[in-house]
Structures are given as structure tokens and as C-alpha cells.
PDB file of C-alpha atoms in Angstrom:
ATOM      1  CA  MET J 600     -40.806  92.675  99.436  1.00 89.00           C
ATOM      2  CA  SER J 601     -40.339  95.356  96.848  1.00 94.00           C
ATOM      3  CA  ALA J 602     -39.689  94.628  93.180  1.00 96.00           C
ATOM      4  CA  GLU J 603     -36.129  95.886  93.694  1.00 96.00           C
ATOM      5  CA  GLU J 604     -35.526  93.399  96.525  1.00 95.00           C
ATOM      6  CA  TYR J 605     -36.899  90.515  94.463  1.00 96.00           C
ATOM      7  CA  PHE J 606     -34.775  91.563  91.483  1.00 96.00           C
ATOM      8  CA  ASN J 607     -31.630  91.786  93.605  1.00 94.00           C
ATOM      9  CA  LEU J 608     -32.238  88.294  95.007  1.00 95.00           C
ATOM     10  CA  TYR J 609     -32.896  86.993  91.497  1.00 95.00           C
ATOM     11  CA  LYS J 610     -29.548  88.410  90.290  1.00 93.00           C
ATOM     12  CA  LYS J 611     -27.787  86.472  93.084  1.00 93.00           C
ATOM     13  CA  CYS J 612     -29.424  83.251  91.861  1.00 93.00           C
ATOM     14  CA  VAL J 613     -28.532  83.413  88.172  1.00 88.00           C
ATOM     15  CA  ASP J 614     -25.314  83.633  86.183  1.00 77.00           C
ATOM     16  CA  ILE J 615     -24.923  87.196  84.966  1.00 68.00           C
ATOM     17  CA  GLU J 616     -24.940  86.091  81.297  1.00 67.00           C
ATOM     18  CA  SER J 617     -28.229  84.248  81.872  1.00 72.00           C
ATOM     19  CA  ILE J 618     -30.291  87.125  83.244  1.00 79.00           C
ATOM     20  CA  GLN J 619     -33.604  87.030  81.435  1.00 85.00           C
ATOM     21  CA  PHE J 620     -35.727  89.252  83.673  1.00 92.00           C
ATOM     22  CA  SER J 621     -35.311  92.962  84.391  1.00 93.00           C
ATOM     23  CA  LEU J 622     -36.375  95.169  87.267  1.00 95.00           C
ATOM     24  CA  GLU J 623     -39.283  96.321  85.091  1.00 96.00           C
ATOM     25  CA  ASP J 624     -40.346  92.680  84.712  1.00 96.00           C
ATOM     26  CA  PHE J 625     -40.439  92.274  88.496  1.00 97.00           C
ATOM     27  CA  LYS J 626     -42.557  95.403  88.806  1.00 97.00           C
ATOM     28  CA  ARG J 627     -45.004  93.899  86.289  1.00 96.00           C
ATOM     29  CA  PHE J 628     -44.903  90.515  88.043  1.00 96.00           C
ATOM     30  CA  GLN J 629     -46.047  92.095  91.289  1.00 95.00           C
ATOM     31  CA  LYS J 630     -49.094  93.598  89.569  1.00 96.00           C
ATOM     32  CA  SER J 631     -50.038  90.473  87.615  1.00 96.00           C
ATOM     33  CA  LYS J 632     -52.695  88.012  88.751  1.00 94.00           C
ATOM     34  CA  ASN J 633     -51.068  85.327  86.572  1.00 96.00           C
ATOM     35  CA  ILE J 634     -47.546  85.561  88.023  1.00 97.00           C
ATOM     36  CA  LYS J 635     -46.502  84.587  91.537  1.00 97.00           C
ATOM     37  CA  ILE J 636     -43.100  85.161  93.078  1.00 96.00           C
ATOM     38  CA  GLU J 637     -42.152  82.589  95.723  1.00 95.00           C
ATOM     39  CA  LYS J 638     -39.256  83.418  98.007  1.00 93.00           C
ATOM     40  CA  GLU J 639     -37.540  81.433 100.709  1.00 88.00           C
ATOM     41  CA  GLN J 640     -34.258  82.254 102.370  1.00 86.00           C
ATOM     42  CA  ASN J 641     -31.714  82.989  99.635  1.00 94.00           C
ATOM     43  CA  CYS J 642     -33.800  81.484  96.818  1.00 95.00           C
ATOM     44  CA  ILE J 643     -36.566  82.634  94.526  1.00 97.00           C
ATOM     45  CA  ALA J 644     -39.016  81.226  91.998  1.00 97.00           C
ATOM     46  CA  ILE J 645     -41.193  82.880  89.384  1.00 97.00           C
ATOM     47  CA  LEU J 646     -44.396  81.009  88.597  1.00 98.00           C
ATOM     48  CA  GLY J 647     -46.901  81.385  85.786  1.00 97.00           C
ATOM     49  CA  LEU J 648     -50.478  80.539  86.770  1.00 97.00           C
ATOM     50  CA  THR J 649     -53.325  79.335  84.571  1.00 94.00           C
ATOM     51  CA  ASP J 650     -56.562  77.598  85.471  1.00 89.00           C
ATOM     52  CA  ARG J 651     -55.045  74.102  85.338  1.00 93.00           C
ATOM     53  CA  GLU J 652     -51.291  74.476  85.609  1.00 96.00           C
ATOM     54  CA  VAL J 653     -48.411  76.153  87.342  1.00 98.00           C
ATOM     55  CA  GLU J 654     -45.355  76.738  85.192  1.00 97.00           C
ATOM     56  CA  ILE J 655     -42.042  77.386  86.876  1.00 97.00           C
ATOM     57  CA  TYR J 656     -40.431  80.112  84.772  1.00 95.00           C
ATOM     58  CA  PHE J 657     -37.412  80.365  87.046  1.00 94.00           C
ATOM     59  CA  ILE J 658     -36.172  78.768  90.238  1.00 94.00           C
ATOM     60  CA  GLY J 659     -32.773  79.501  91.705  1.00 93.00           C
ATOM     61  CA  VAL J 660     -30.663  79.584  94.828  1.00 94.00           C
ATOM     62  CA  ALA J 661     -28.044  82.235  95.561  1.00 94.00           C
ATOM     63  CA  GLU J 662     -24.701  80.781  94.522  1.00 89.00           C
ATOM     64  CA  SER J 663     -23.116  80.849  97.982  1.00 91.00           C
ATOM     65  CA  PHE J 664     -26.086  78.897  99.440  1.00 93.00           C
ATOM     66  CA  ARG J 665     -26.292  76.074  96.886  1.00 89.00           C
ATOM     67  CA  GLY J 666     -25.983  72.449  97.943  1.00 88.00           C
ATOM     68  CA  ARG J 667     -27.868  72.934 101.226  1.00 91.00           C
ATOM     69  CA  GLY J 668     -31.289  71.683 100.152  1.00 91.00           C
ATOM     70  CA  LEU J 669     -32.814  75.170  99.872  1.00 94.00           C
ATOM     71  CA  GLY J 670     -33.919  74.669  96.260  1.00 93.00           C
ATOM     72  CA  LYS J 671     -35.665  71.439  97.155  1.00 95.00           C
ATOM     73  CA  LYS J 672     -37.353  73.145 100.105  1.00 95.00           C
ATOM     74  CA  LEU J 673     -38.605  75.910  97.805  1.00 96.00           C
ATOM     75  CA  LEU J 674     -39.778  73.355  95.231  1.00 96.00           C
ATOM     76  CA  LYS J 675     -41.749  71.496  97.921  1.00 96.00           C
ATOM     77  CA  SER J 676     -43.356  74.816  98.861  1.00 96.00           C
ATOM     78  CA  ILE J 677     -44.270  75.374  95.195  1.00 97.00           C
ATOM     79  CA  ILE J 678     -45.817  71.897  95.030  1.00 97.00           C
ATOM     80  CA  SER J 679     -47.890  72.613  98.151  1.00 96.00           C
ATOM     81  CA  PHE J 680     -48.990  75.983  96.770  1.00 97.00           C
ATOM     82  CA  SER J 681     -49.894  74.390  93.426  1.00 97.00           C
ATOM     83  CA  LYS J 682     -52.092  71.783  95.099  1.00 96.00           C
ATOM     84  CA  TYR J 683     -53.806  74.490  97.168  1.00 95.00           C
ATOM     85  CA  TYR J 684     -54.209  76.593  94.010  1.00 95.00           C
ATOM     86  CA  GLY J 685     -56.009  73.640  92.408  1.00 95.00           C
ATOM     87  CA  ALA J 686     -53.576  73.042  89.552  1.00 97.00           C
ATOM     88  CA  ASP J 687     -53.611  69.697  87.758  1.00 97.00           C
ATOM     89  CA  PHE J 688     -49.868  69.777  87.117  1.00 97.00           C
ATOM     90  CA  ILE J 689     -46.616  71.727  87.343  1.00 98.00           C
ATOM     91  CA  ILE J 690     -44.424  72.122  84.282  1.00 98.00           C
ATOM     92  CA  LEU J 691     -40.877  73.425  83.874  1.00 97.00           C
ATOM     93  CA  GLU J 692     -37.838  73.106  81.683  1.00 94.00           C
ATOM     94  CA  VAL J 693     -34.263  72.430  82.690  1.00 93.00           C
ATOM     95  CA  GLY J 694     -31.038  72.430  80.724  1.00 89.00           C
ATOM     96  CA  ILE J 695     -30.075  68.939  79.644  1.00 90.00           C
ATOM     97  CA  ASN J 696     -26.668  69.366  81.320  1.00 87.00           C
ATOM     98  CA  ASN J 697     -28.061  70.707  84.616  1.00 88.00           C
ATOM     99  CA  ILE J 698     -27.822  67.326  86.337  1.00 91.00           C
ATOM    100  CA  PRO J 699     -28.259  68.564  89.958  1.00 90.00           C
ATOM    101  CA  ALA J 700     -31.527  70.346  89.099  1.00 91.00           C
ATOM    102  CA  LYS J 701     -32.789  67.467  86.974  1.00 94.00           C
ATOM    103  CA  ASN J 702     -32.088  65.007  89.793  1.00 95.00           C
ATOM    104  CA  MET J 703     -33.897  67.238  92.290  1.00 94.00           C
ATOM    105  CA  TYR J 704     -36.991  67.306  90.068  1.00 97.00           C
ATOM    106  CA  LEU J 705     -36.875  63.544  89.553  1.00 97.00           C
ATOM    107  CA  SER J 706     -36.579  63.008  93.325  1.00 96.00           C
ATOM    108  CA  LEU J 707     -39.906  64.836  93.739  1.00 97.00           C
ATOM    109  CA  ASN J 708     -41.646  62.707  91.082  1.00 96.00           C
ATOM    110  CA  PHE J 709     -41.382  65.022  88.087  1.00 98.00           C
ATOM    111  CA  ILE J 710     -41.169  63.084  84.830  1.00 97.00           C
ATOM    112  CA  GLU J 711     -39.399  63.935  81.597  1.00 95.00           C
ATOM    113  CA  TYR J 712     -42.157  65.059  79.273  1.00 92.00           C
ATOM    114  CA  GLY J 713     -40.343  66.286  76.177  1.00 94.00           C
ATOM    115  CA  ILE J 714     -37.333  68.102  74.735  1.00 94.00           C
ATOM    116  CA  ARG J 715     -36.910  71.626  73.401  1.00 90.00           C
ATOM    117  CA  LYS J 716     -34.015  71.423  70.965  1.00 90.00           C
ATOM    118  CA  ASN J 717     -31.385  74.184  71.169  1.00 83.00           C
ATOM    119  CA  TYR J 718     -33.502  76.061  73.714  1.00 82.00           C
ATOM    120  CA  TYR J 719     -30.834  77.656  75.907  1.00 77.00           C
ATOM    121  CA  ARG J 720     -27.834  79.647  74.681  1.00 71.00           C
ATOM    122  CA  ASN J 721     -24.751  80.066  76.851  1.00 67.00           C
ATOM    123  CA  ILE J 722     -22.378  83.026  76.879  1.00 66.00           C
ATOM    124  CA  SER J 723     -20.243  81.554  74.085  1.00 71.00           C
ATOM    125  CA  GLY J 724     -23.343  81.171  71.897  1.00 73.00           C
ATOM    126  CA  ILE J 725     -23.500  77.394  72.134  1.00 77.00           C
ATOM    127  CA  ARG J 726     -27.061  76.084  72.251  1.00 83.00           C
ATOM    128  CA  GLU J 727     -28.288  73.473  74.737  1.00 85.00           C
ATOM    129  CA  ASP J 728     -31.432  71.378  74.723  1.00 89.00           C
ATOM    130  CA  ALA J 729     -33.997  71.806  77.496  1.00 91.00           C
ATOM    131  CA  ILE J 730     -35.860  68.914  79.048  1.00 95.00           C
ATOM    132  CA  ILE J 731     -39.525  69.640  79.707  1.00 96.00           C
ATOM    133  CA  MET J 732     -40.548  68.121  83.033  1.00 97.00           C
ATOM    134  CA  LYS J 733     -44.012  67.682  84.480  1.00 98.00           C
ATOM    135  CA  LEU J 734     -45.460  66.774  87.864  1.00 98.00           C
ATOM    136  CA  ASN J 735     -49.019  65.459  87.825  1.00 97.00           C
ATOM    137  CA  LEU J 736     -50.872  66.704  90.912  1.00 97.00           C
ATOM    138  CA  LYS J 737     -54.126  64.859  90.229  1.00 88.00           C
ATOM    139  CA  THR J 738     -53.660  61.167  90.989  1.00 70.00           C
TER     140      THR J 738
END
């Protein structure tokens, strides 16, 4: 896929006021050895890669396709990739009020690892804590 196609899918998966990545970012992502874009039907994830970890920078499902298990399917694919990649763990953060996402992560054995106070800001400027979650891949 082209950077434009990835960016367009990303925009379908995020609230317009929450867009954090630009088309230029996606062009850079495609050239980077430390960033991987995972795509499944109507959902996308942006992963940061280091020697020992995979960090999920973004994971989302297009709004009209939510509630069908597509996010969980993509997350399982990320877990499989991460094991193949040789990572020790996967880390991510999720808004404290994003209960569906938090429950999905917990169902796949992620644990709550910490809190980032006032990490997210919504359109009205109100700040929300983020829960840091981690999945240990080396057991």
C-alpha cells in the first residue's frame, strides 16, 4: 500500500480531533526500519520496533466496522509478529476511559504496568490519564 492509502485508512480509524500522524509521517514510516505498519481489513496499527520490544503507537478500527472483533484479530497478528521478531514484550498505552480497548488487551493477557497522568487531551481540552499496558512474550 502507498503512504496515502495507509493515511486514509488511519483517518477512518481515529476521531478527527485525535489525529496525531500526518501523511508525511506515513511516508517516513514506510522508509523506517524501526516502524512497522500492520494492516488488516478496515484496521491499522503503527508499531515501534527496538531490539527487545514492540510498542504499539496506534491501533484502530474504522468506525463503521467496530464491534466485530477486527481489532482483536489485528492485535493477535501483532502478538504473532512480535514473537517472530524476537521481542521480549509489547507495550502500549490506552485512555483510562477506553474500557472496550482496555478489556480487549486484558483478554489477551496484557497487564496494567503504570499510569501516565493527564496524558491524553480531548477536543474540549480536558486531560485524561493513560494506562500503560504490557504483554510479556518471554515466559
